[in-house]
Short mmCIF file of C-alpha atoms and ligand atoms in Angstrom, two decimals:
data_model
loop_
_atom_site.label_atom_id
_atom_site.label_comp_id
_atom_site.label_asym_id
_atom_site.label_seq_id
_atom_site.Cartn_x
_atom_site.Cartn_y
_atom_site.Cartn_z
CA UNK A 1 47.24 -8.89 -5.84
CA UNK A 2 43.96 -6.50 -6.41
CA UNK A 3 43.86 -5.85 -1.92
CA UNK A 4 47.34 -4.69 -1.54
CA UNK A 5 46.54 -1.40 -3.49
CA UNK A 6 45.79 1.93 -2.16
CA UNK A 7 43.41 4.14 -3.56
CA UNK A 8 44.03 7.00 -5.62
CA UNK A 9 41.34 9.45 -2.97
CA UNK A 10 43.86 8.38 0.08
CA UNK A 11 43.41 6.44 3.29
CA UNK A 12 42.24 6.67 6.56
CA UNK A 13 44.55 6.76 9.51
CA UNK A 14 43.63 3.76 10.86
CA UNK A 15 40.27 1.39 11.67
CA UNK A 16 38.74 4.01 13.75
CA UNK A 17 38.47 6.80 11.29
CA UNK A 18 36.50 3.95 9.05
CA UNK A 19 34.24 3.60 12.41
CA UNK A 20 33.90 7.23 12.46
CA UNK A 21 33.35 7.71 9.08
CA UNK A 22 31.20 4.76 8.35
CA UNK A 23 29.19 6.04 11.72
CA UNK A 24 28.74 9.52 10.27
CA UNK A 25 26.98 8.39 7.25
CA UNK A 26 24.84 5.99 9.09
CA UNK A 27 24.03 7.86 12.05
CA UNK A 28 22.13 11.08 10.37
CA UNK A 29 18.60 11.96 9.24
CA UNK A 30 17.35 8.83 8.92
CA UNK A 31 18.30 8.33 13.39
CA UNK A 32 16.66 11.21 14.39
CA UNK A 33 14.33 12.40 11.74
CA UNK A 34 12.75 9.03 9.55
CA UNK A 35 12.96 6.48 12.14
CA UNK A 36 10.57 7.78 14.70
CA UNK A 37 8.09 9.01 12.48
CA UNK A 38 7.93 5.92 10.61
CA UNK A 39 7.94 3.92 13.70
CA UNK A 40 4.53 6.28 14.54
CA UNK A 41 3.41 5.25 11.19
CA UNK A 42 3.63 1.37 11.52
CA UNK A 43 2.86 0.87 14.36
CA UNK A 44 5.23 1.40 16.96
CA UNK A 45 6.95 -2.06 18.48
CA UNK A 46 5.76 -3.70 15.35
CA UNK A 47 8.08 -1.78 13.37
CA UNK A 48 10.97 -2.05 15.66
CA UNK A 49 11.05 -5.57 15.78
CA UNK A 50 11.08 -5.71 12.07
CA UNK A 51 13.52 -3.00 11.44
CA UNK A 52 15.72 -5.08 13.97
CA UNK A 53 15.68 -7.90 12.31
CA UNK A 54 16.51 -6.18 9.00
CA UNK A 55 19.20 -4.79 10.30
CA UNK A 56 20.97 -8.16 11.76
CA UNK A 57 19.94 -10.58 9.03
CA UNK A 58 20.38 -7.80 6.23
CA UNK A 59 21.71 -4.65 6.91
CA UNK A 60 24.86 -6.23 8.25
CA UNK A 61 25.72 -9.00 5.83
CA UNK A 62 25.51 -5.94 3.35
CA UNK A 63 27.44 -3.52 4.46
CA UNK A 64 30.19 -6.08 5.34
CA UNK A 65 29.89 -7.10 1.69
CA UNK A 66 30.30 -3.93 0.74
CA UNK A 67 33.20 -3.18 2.46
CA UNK A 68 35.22 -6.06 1.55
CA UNK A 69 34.48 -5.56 -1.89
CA UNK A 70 35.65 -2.10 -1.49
CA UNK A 71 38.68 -2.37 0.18
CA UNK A 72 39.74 -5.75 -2.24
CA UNK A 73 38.91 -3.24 -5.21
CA UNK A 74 40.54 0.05 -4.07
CA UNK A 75 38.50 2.27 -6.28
CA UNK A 76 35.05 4.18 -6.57
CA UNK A 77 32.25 1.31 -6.21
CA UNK A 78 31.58 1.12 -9.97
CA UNK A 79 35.42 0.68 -10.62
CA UNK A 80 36.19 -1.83 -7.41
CA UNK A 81 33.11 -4.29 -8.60
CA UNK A 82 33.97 -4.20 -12.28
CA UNK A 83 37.51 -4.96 -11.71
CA UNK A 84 36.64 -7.70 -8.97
CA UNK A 85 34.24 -9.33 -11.15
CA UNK A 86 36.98 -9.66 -14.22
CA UNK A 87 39.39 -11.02 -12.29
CA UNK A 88 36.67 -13.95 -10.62
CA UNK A 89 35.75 -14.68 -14.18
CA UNK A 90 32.34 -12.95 -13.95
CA UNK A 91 30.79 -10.24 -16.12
CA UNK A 92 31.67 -6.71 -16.18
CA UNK A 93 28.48 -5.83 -16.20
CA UNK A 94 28.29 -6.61 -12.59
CA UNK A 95 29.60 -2.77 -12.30
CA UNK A 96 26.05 -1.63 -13.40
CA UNK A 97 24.83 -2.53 -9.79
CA UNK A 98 27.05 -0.14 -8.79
CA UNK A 99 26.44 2.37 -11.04
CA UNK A 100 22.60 2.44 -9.80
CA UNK A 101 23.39 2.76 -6.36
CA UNK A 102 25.74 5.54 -7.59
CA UNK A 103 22.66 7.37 -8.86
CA UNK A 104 19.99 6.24 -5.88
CA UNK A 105 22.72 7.95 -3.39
CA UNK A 106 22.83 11.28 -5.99
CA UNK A 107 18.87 11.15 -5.67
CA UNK A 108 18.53 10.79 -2.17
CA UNK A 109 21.04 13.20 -1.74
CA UNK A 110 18.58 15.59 -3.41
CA UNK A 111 15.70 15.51 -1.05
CA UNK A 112 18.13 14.67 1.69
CA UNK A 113 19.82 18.06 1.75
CA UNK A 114 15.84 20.24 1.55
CA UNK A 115 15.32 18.15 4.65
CA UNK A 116 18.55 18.98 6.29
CA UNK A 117 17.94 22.81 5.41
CA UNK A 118 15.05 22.67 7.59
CA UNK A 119 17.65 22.27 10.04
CA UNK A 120 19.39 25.28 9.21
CA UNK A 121 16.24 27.16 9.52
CA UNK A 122 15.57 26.26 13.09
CA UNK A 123 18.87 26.77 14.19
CA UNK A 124 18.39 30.31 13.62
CA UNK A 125 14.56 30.54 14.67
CA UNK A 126 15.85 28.60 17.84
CA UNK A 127 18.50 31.02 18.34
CA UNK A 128 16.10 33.96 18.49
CA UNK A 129 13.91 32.84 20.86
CA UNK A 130 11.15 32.28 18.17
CA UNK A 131 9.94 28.92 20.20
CA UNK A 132 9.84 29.89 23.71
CA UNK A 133 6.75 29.24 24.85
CA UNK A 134 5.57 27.44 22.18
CA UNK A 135 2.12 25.62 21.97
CA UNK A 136 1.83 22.35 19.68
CA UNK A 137 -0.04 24.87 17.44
CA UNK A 138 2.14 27.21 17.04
CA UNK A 139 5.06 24.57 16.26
CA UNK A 140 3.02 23.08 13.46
CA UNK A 141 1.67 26.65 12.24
CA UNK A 142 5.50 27.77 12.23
CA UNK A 143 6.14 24.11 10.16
CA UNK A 144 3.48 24.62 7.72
CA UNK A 145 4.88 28.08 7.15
CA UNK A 146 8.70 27.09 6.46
CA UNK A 147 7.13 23.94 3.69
CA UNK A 148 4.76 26.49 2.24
CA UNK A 149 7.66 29.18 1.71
CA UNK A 150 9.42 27.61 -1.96
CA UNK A 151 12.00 30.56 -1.78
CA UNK A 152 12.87 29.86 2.32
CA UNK A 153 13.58 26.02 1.40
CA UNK A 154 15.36 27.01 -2.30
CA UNK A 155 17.60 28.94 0.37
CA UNK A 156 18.36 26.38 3.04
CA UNK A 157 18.70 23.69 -0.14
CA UNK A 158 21.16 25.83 -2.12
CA UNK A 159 23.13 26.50 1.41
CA UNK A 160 23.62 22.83 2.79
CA UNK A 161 24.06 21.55 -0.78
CA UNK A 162 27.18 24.12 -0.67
CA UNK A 163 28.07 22.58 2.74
CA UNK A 164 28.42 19.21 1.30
CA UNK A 165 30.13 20.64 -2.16
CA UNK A 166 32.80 22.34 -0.11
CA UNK A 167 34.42 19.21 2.13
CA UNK A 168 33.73 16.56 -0.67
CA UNK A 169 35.96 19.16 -2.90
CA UNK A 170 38.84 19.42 0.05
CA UNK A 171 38.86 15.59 -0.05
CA UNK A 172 37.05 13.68 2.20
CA UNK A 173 39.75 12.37 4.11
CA UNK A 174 40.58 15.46 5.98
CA UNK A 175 37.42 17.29 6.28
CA UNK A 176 35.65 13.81 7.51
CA UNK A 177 38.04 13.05 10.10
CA UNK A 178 38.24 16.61 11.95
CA UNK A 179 34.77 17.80 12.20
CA UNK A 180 33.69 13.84 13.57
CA UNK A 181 35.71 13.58 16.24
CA UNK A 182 33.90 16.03 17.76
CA UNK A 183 30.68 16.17 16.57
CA UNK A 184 29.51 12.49 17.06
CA UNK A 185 30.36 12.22 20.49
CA UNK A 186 28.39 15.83 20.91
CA UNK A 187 26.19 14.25 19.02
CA UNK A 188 25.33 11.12 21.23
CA UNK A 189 25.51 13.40 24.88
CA UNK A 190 22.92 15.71 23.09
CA UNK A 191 20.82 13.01 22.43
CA UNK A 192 21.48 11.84 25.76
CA UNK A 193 20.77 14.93 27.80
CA UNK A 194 16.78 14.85 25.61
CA UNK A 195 16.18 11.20 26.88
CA UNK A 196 16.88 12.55 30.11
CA UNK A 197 14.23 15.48 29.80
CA UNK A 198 12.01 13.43 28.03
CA UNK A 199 11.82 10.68 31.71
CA UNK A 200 10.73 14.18 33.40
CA UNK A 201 7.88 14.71 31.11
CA UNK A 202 6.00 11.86 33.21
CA UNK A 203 5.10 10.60 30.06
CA UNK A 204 8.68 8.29 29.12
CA UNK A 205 6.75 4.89 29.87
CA UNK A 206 3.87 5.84 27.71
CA UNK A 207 7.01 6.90 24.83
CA UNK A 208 8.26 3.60 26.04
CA UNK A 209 5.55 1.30 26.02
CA UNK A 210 4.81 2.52 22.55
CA UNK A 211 8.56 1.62 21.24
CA UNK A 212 8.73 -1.52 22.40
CA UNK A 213 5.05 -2.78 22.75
CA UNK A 214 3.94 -4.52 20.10
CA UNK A 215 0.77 -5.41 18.30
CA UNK A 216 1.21 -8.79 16.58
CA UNK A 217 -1.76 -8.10 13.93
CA UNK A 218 0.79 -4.92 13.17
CA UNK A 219 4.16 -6.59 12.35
CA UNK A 220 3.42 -7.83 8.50
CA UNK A 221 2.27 -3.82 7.99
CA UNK A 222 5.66 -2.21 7.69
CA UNK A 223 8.27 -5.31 6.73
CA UNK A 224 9.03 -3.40 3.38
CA UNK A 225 9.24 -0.32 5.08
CA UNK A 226 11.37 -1.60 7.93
CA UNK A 227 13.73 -3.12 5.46
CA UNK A 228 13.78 -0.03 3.01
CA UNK A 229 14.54 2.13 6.47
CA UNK A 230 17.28 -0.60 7.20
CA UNK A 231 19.16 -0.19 4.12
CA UNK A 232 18.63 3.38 3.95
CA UNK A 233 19.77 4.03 7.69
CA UNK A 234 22.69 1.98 7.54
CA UNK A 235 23.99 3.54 3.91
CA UNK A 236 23.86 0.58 2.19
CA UNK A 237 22.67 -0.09 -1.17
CA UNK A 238 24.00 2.29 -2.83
CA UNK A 239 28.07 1.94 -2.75
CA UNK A 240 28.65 4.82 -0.15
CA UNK A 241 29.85 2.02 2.44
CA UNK A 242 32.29 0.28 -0.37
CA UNK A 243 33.25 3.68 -1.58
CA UNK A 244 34.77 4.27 2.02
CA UNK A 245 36.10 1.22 2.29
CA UNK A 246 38.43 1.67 -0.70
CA UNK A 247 39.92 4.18 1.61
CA UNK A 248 40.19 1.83 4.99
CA UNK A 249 43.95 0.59 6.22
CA UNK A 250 44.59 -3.32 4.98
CA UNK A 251 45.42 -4.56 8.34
CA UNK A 252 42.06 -4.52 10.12
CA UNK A 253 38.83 -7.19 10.94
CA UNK A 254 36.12 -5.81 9.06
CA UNK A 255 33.67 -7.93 10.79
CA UNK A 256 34.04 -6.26 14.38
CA UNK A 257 33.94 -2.83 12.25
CA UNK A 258 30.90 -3.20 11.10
CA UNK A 259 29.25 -4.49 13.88
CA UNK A 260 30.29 -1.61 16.03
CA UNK A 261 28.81 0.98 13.16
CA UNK A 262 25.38 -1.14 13.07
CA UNK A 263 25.34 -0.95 16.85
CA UNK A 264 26.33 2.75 16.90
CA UNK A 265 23.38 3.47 14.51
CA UNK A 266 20.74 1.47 16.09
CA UNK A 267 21.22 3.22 19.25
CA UNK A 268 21.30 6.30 17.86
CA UNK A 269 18.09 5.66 16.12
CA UNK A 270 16.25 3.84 19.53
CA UNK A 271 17.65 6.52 21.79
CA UNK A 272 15.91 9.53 18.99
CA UNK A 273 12.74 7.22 19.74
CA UNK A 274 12.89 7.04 23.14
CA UNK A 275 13.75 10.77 23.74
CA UNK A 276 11.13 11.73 21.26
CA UNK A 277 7.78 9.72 21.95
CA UNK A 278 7.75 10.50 25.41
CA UNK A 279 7.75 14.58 24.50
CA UNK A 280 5.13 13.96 21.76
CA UNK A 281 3.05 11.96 24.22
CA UNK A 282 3.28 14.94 26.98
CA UNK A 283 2.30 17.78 24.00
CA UNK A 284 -0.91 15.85 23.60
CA UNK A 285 0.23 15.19 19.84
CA UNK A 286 0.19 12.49 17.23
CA UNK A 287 3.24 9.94 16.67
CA UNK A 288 1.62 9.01 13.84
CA UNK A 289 2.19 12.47 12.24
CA UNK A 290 4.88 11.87 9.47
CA UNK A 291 7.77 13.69 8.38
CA UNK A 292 6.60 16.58 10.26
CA UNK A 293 7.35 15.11 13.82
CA UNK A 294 10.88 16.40 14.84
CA UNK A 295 10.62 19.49 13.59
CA UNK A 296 7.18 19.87 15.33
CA UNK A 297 7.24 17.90 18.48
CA UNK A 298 10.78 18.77 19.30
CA UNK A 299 10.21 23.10 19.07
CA UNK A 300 7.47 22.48 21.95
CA UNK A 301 9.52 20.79 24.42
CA UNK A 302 12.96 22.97 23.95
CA UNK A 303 10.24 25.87 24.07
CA UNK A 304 8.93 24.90 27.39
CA UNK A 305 12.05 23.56 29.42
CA UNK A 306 14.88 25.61 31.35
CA UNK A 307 17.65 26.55 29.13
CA UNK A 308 15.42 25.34 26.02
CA UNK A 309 16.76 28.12 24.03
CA UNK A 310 20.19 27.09 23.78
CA UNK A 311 19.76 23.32 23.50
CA UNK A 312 16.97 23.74 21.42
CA UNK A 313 19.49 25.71 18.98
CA UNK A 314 22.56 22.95 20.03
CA UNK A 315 20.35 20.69 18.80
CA UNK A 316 19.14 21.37 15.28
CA UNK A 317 23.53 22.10 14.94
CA UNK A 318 23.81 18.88 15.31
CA UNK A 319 21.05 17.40 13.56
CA UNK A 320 22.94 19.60 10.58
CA UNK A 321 26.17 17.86 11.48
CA UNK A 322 24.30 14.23 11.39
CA UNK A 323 23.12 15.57 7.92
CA UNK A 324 26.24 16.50 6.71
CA UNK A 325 28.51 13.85 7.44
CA UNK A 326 25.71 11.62 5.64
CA UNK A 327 25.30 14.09 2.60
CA UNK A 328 28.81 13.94 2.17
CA UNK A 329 29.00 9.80 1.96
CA UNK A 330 26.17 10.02 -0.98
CA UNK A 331 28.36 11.77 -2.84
CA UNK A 332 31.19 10.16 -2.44
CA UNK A 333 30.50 7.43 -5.31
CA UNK A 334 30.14 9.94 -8.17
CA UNK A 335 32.69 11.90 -7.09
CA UNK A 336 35.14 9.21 -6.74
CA UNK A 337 33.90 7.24 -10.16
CA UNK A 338 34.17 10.56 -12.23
CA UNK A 339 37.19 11.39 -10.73
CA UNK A 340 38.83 8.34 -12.04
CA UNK A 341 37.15 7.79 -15.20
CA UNK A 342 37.43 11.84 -16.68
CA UNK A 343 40.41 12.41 -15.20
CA UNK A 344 39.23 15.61 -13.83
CA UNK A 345 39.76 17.60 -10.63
CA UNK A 346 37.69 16.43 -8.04
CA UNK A 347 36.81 20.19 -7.51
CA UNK A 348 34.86 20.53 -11.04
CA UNK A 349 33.79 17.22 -10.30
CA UNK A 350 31.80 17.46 -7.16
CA UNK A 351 31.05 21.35 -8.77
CA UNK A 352 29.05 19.80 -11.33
CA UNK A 353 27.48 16.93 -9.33
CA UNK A 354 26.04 19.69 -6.74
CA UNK A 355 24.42 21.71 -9.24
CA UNK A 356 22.72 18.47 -10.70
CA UNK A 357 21.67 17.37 -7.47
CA UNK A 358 20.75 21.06 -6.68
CA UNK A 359 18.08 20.91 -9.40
CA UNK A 360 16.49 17.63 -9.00
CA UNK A 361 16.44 18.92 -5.46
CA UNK A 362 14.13 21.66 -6.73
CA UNK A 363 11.35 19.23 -7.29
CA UNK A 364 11.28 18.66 -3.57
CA UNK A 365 10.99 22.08 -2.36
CA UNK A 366 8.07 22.35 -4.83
CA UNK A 367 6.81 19.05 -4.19
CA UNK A 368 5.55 20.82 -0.29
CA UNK A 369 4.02 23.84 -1.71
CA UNK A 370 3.21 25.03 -5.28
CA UNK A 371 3.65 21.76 -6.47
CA UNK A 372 2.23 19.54 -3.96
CA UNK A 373 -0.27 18.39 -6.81
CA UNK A 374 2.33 17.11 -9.19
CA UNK A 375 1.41 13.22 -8.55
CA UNK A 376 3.78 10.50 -9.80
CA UNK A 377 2.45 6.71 -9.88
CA UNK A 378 -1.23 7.12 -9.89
CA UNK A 379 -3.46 4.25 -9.80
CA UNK A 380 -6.45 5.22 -10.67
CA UNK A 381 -9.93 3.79 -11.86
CA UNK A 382 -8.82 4.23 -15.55
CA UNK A 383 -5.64 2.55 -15.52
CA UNK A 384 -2.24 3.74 -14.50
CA UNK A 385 -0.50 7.30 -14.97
CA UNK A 386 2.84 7.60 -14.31
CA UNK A 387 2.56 11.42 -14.06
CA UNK A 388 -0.87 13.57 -13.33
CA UNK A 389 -1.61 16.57 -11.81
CA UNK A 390 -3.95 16.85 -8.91
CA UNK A 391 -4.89 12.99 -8.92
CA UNK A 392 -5.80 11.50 -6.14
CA UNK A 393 -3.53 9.18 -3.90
CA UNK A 394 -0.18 9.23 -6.15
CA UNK A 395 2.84 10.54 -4.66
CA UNK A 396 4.68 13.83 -5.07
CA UNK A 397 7.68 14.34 -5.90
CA UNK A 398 9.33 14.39 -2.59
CA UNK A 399 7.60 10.95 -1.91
CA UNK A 400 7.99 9.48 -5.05
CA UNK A 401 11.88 9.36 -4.75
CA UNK A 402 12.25 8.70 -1.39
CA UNK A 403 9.67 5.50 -2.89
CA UNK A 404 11.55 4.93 -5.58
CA UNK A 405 14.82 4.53 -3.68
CA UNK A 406 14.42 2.97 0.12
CA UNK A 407 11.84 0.59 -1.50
CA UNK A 408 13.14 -0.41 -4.85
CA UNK A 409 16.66 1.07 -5.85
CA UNK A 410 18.49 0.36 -2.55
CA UNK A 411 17.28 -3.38 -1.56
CA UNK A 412 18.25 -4.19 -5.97
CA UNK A 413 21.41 -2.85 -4.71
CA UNK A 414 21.94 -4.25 -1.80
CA UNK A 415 20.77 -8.16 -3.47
CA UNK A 416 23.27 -7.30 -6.00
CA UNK A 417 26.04 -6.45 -3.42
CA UNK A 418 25.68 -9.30 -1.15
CA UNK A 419 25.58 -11.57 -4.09
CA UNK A 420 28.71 -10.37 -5.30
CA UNK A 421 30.85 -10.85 -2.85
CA UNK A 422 28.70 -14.31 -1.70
CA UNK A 423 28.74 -15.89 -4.92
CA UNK A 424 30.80 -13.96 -7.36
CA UNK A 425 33.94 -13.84 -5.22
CA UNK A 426 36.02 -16.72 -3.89
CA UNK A 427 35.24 -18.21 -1.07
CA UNK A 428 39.39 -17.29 0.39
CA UNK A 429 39.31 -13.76 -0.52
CA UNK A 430 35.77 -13.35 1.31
CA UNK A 431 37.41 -14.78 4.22
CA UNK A 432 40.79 -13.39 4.31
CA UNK A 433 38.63 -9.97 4.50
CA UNK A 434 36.71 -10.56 6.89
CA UNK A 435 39.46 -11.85 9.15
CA UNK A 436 37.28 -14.00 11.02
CA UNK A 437 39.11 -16.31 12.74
CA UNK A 438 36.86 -18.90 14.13
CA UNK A 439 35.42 -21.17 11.42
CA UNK A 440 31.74 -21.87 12.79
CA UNK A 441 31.16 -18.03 13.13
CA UNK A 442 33.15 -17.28 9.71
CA UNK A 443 30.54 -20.32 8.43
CA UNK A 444 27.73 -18.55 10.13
CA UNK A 445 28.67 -14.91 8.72
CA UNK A 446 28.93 -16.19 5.01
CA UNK A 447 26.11 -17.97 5.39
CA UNK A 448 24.13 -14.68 6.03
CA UNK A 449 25.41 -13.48 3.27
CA UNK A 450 25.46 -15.99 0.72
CA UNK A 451 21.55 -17.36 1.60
CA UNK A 452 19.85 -15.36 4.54
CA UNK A 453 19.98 -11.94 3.67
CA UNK A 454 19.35 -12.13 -0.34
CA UNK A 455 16.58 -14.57 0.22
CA UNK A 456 14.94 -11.82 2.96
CA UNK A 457 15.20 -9.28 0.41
CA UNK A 458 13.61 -11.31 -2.12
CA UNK A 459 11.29 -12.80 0.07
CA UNK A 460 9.80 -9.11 1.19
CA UNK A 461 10.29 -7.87 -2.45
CA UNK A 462 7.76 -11.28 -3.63
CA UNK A 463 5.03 -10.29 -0.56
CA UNK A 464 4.83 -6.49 -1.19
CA UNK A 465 3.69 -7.22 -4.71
CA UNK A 466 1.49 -9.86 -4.01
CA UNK A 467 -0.24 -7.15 -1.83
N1 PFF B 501 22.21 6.67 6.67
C1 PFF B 501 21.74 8.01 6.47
C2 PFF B 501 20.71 8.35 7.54
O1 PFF B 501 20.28 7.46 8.28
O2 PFF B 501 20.34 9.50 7.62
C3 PFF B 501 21.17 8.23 5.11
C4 PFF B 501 22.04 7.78 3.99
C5 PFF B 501 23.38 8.14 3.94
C6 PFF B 501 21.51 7.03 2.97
C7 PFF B 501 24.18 7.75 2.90
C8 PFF B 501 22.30 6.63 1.92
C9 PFF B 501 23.64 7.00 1.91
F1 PFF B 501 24.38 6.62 0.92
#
């Protein structure tokens, strides 16, 4: 039988390394970084509710599908749903769904790691003492002076795209599993020790109100973003979930798994909120001010507290560390799927994968400076242009494939994934994964993912383009 293999990569220890290692790519950028901007964007409680309910009805029934197809195919995501879909009598072809996710995860990995170099730069601007005493002014003018620099963010790119080369090429297994055991739970008291600051700013019921107050009028604003930010801060969509289940130990439920990684990240993600709104609030600043946010906001308060210095520069470490244990999942997939189909050593594998991502990475760190006119998707008065320089609205480059995959490549993924393993797979093997052992919540779980979660992705796919 197809589950009683191992994979080829290797195995984790037990259930809890899966936890940790699911956790790690969840629980990164997206936490800290996209979800309280974007919240500021939509809206606020508005968006929360919505990205809540993404995650539950859709997230979840995802990423368990995706890790029961994984671990029943014990190979790299394009591999596992090809062979899984021969042997239920469906098409091979089903693979292909795969093999797009493969690619979304390469191309967010390529924006990803510019992001995550900002990181890099603040730990070291931290570090000095470059904040202290920072006004809101002087955070943004020290911002707009990192994007406009191409060489600076070439730098940082080329460094934490070598970060993520070098423990993808020792295996994942072992370079995973050490640095997360410490890291998340440094991770989480970090984040804890902020919300604490952040109650002293007098400001945390304002930050508060704002998370969990809600506009009704607001809700219908973000749903495609919400959902996009669900799949993209959970890791599914894209096979990076299913290529790390290959690796997880027969013998455990995947259904409590999962829910404890969904939990993990959602906290993760309300606690960033809740630490960060009330310090925005109490610099007089914006929420609504976009990808710029944590890397704005955050410099003022660790410039202006006791100690600031050295959290401040703790920080931004493990912001990196969220990055990288995320980076790494992405490119897993490829990795994995090359691996077994050139026969190859995984080092000239992932070699060759970094320098591709490295390039299309490029784009990015142009797309905030010299090339910050290149617009993709224009709609404009005379029809549409898929490329044109200096257009108005459009999106850059940056924009365009962070658009291209939250919005469109990761939900097609995610529909195909849960359909897979809802209607493509038996109806046993779903449930002997799953090892749910009480029937009306097994009925309740399959349910979600036969019929709930495909018809909410379809269903918010239908209204955004009737728009
Ligand atoms: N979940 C990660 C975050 O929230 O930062 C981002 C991510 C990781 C997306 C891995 C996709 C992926 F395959």
């Amino acid at each position: 039988m197809v589950s009683d293999k191992v994979s080829i990569h290797g195995a984790w220890a037990s259930r809890w390394v899966f936890i940790l290692a699911a956790t790690g790519s969840a629980v990164g950028l997206g936490n800290i970084w996209k979800f309280p901007y974007m919240t500021g964007m939509y809206g606020g409680g508005a968006f929360v509710i919505m990205y809540l309910v993404c995650i539950f009805l859709v997230g979840l029934p995802i990423m368990l599908a995706e890790t029961l197809i994984g671990r029943r195919g014990r190979q790299s995501p394009v591999h596992s749903l090809g062979a899984l879909a021969l042997e239920s009598g469906a098409s091979p072809r089903w693979s292909w769904a795969a093999l797009m996710g493969m690619v979304a995860a390469l191309l967010i990995l390529s924006f990803y790691s510019v992001i995550a170099g900002w990181s890099l730069d603040y730990i070291i601007a931290m570090g000095d003492g470059q904040f202290a005493g920072i006004s809101a002014e002087g955070a943004g003018a020290a911002f707009g002076a990192l994007t406009a620099d191409p060489w600076r963010l070439a730098l940082w790119h080329t460094l934490f795209m070598l970060l993520t080369g070098f423990v993808i090429a020792r295996g994942v297994v072992a370079g995973l599993e050490r640095s997360l055991r410490i890291m998340m739970p440094l991770l989480f008291i970090l984040l804890l020790v902020l919300l604490g600051y952040s109650m002293t700013t007098g400001h945390f019921m304002q930050g508060f109100h704002f998370l969990f107050d809600f506009q009704p009028d607001r809700l219908l604003e973000g749903v495609l973003a919400a959902l996009g930010h669900a799949f993209f801060t959970l890791s599914v969509g894209v096979g990076s979930i299913m290529a790390y289940g290959a690796y997880m130990p027969r013998r455990a439920s995947i259904g409590s798994t999962v829910l404890a990684v969904g939990i993990l990240d959602t906290l993760v993600a309300l606690t960033a909120g809740l630490a960060l709104f009330p310090i925005v609030f109490a610099a007089g600043m914006e929420p609504g001010a976009g990808p710029g946010l944590m890397f704005v906001t955050l410099p003022v308060a660790f410039g202006n507290i006791a100690f600031g210095q050295v959290m401040g520069t703790l920080f931004f470490v493990l912001v990196l560390v969220a990055a990288w244990t995320s980076s790494i999942s992405m490119l897993e997939p490829a990795v994995a799927y090359l691996v077994e189909r050139t026969q190859r050593r995984r080092r000239l594998v992932t070699s060759a994968l970094v320098l591709l991502c490295w390039l299309v990475g490029m784009g990015t760190v142009l797309s905030f400076n010299v090339g910050a006119e290149a617009k993709f998707f224009v709609f404009a008065a005379d029809g549409f242009h898929l490329f044109q320089w200096g257009a108005e609205g459009g999106r850059n480059f940056f924009d365009s494939i962070d658009y291209l995959t939250s919005r469109i490549l990761l939900p097609l993924g995610g529909l195909a994934f849960v359909l897979f393993a809802g209607w493509v797979l038996r109806r046993e093997a779903v449930r002997e994964e799953l090892a749910i052992d009480n029937p009306l919540l097994f009925g309740l779980v399959y349910w979600l993912i036969r019929v709930v979660a495909p018809l909410g992705i379809v269903v918010v796919f239908v209204a955004e383009l009737m728009k």
